[in-house]
Tab-separated table of C-alpha atoms in Angstrom:
chain	number	residue	atom	x	y	z
D	1	MET	CA	-19.763	45.021	38.261
D	2	ARG	CA	-20.133	48.665	37.303
D	3	LYS	CA	-20.460	49.791	40.937
D	4	ALA	CA	-17.382	47.789	41.892
D	5	TYR	CA	-15.412	49.425	39.086
D	6	VAL	CA	-16.487	52.907	40.175
D	7	ALA	CA	-15.618	52.144	43.808
D	8	GLY	CA	-12.237	50.784	42.752
D	9	SER	CA	-11.614	53.876	40.653
D	10	ILE	CA	-12.314	56.129	43.617
D	11	VAL	CA	-9.818	54.184	45.714
D	12	VAL	CA	-7.207	54.433	42.958
D	13	MET	CA	-7.720	58.190	42.679
D	14	LEU	CA	-7.264	58.596	46.424
D	15	VAL	CA	-4.076	56.547	46.267
D	16	PHE	CA	-2.817	58.787	43.438
D	17	PHE	CA	-2.768	61.686	45.889
D	18	LEU	CA	-2.036	59.962	49.196
D	19	VAL	CA	1.033	57.909	48.262
D	20	PRO	CA	3.263	60.780	47.115
D	21	TYR	CA	2.357	63.057	49.993
D	22	LEU	CA	2.341	60.487	52.806
D	23	LEU	CA	4.991	57.936	51.841
D	24	LEU	CA	7.515	59.854	49.774
D	25	GLU	CA	9.583	62.449	51.589
D	26	ASN	CA	10.756	65.698	49.996
D	27	THR	CA	8.171	65.494	47.237
D	28	ARG	CA	6.164	68.616	47.766
D	29	GLY	CA	5.339	71.233	45.216
D	30	PHE	CA	3.082	72.390	42.443
D	31	GLU	CA	4.646	70.092	39.844
D	32	LEU	CA	3.715	67.001	41.835
D	33	LEU	CA	0.154	68.230	42.341
D	34	LEU	CA	-0.132	69.027	38.637
D	35	PHE	CA	1.235	65.613	37.645
D	36	TRP	CA	-1.178	63.686	39.872
D	37	SER	CA	-4.091	65.917	38.862
D	38	LEU	CA	-3.428	65.227	35.179
D	39	LEU	CA	-3.020	61.518	35.873
D	40	THR	CA	-6.312	61.504	37.776
D	41	ALA	CA	-8.056	63.365	34.949
D	42	ALA	CA	-6.726	60.797	32.482
D	43	TRP	CA	-7.951	57.970	34.742
D	44	ILE	CA	-11.419	59.543	34.909
D	45	ALA	CA	-11.524	59.929	31.113
D	46	VAL	CA	-10.444	56.341	30.478
D	47	SER	CA	-12.919	55.053	33.071
D	48	ALA	CA	-15.761	57.076	31.570
D	49	ILE	CA	-15.002	55.732	28.090
D	50	TYR	CA	-14.768	52.172	29.414
D	51	LEU	CA	-18.084	52.441	31.268
D	52	TRP	CA	-19.764	54.131	28.307
D	53	ARG	CA	-18.666	51.404	25.886
D	54	SER	CA	-19.441	48.518	28.231
D	55	THR	CA	-23.024	49.645	28.826
D	56	PRO	CA	-25.414	47.648	26.626
């Protein structure tokens, strides 16, 4: 289950960056990169806490 969660998290992080740049037009810039980078960092932190607490 842990490997599946990590694999799913990697896919989600890729989607965080691919969707805005590939599907949304006129959404370029540093602010967008900063937003998605912070969101990805938050996702990594939450995932790390979840995996740390769920490990027996």
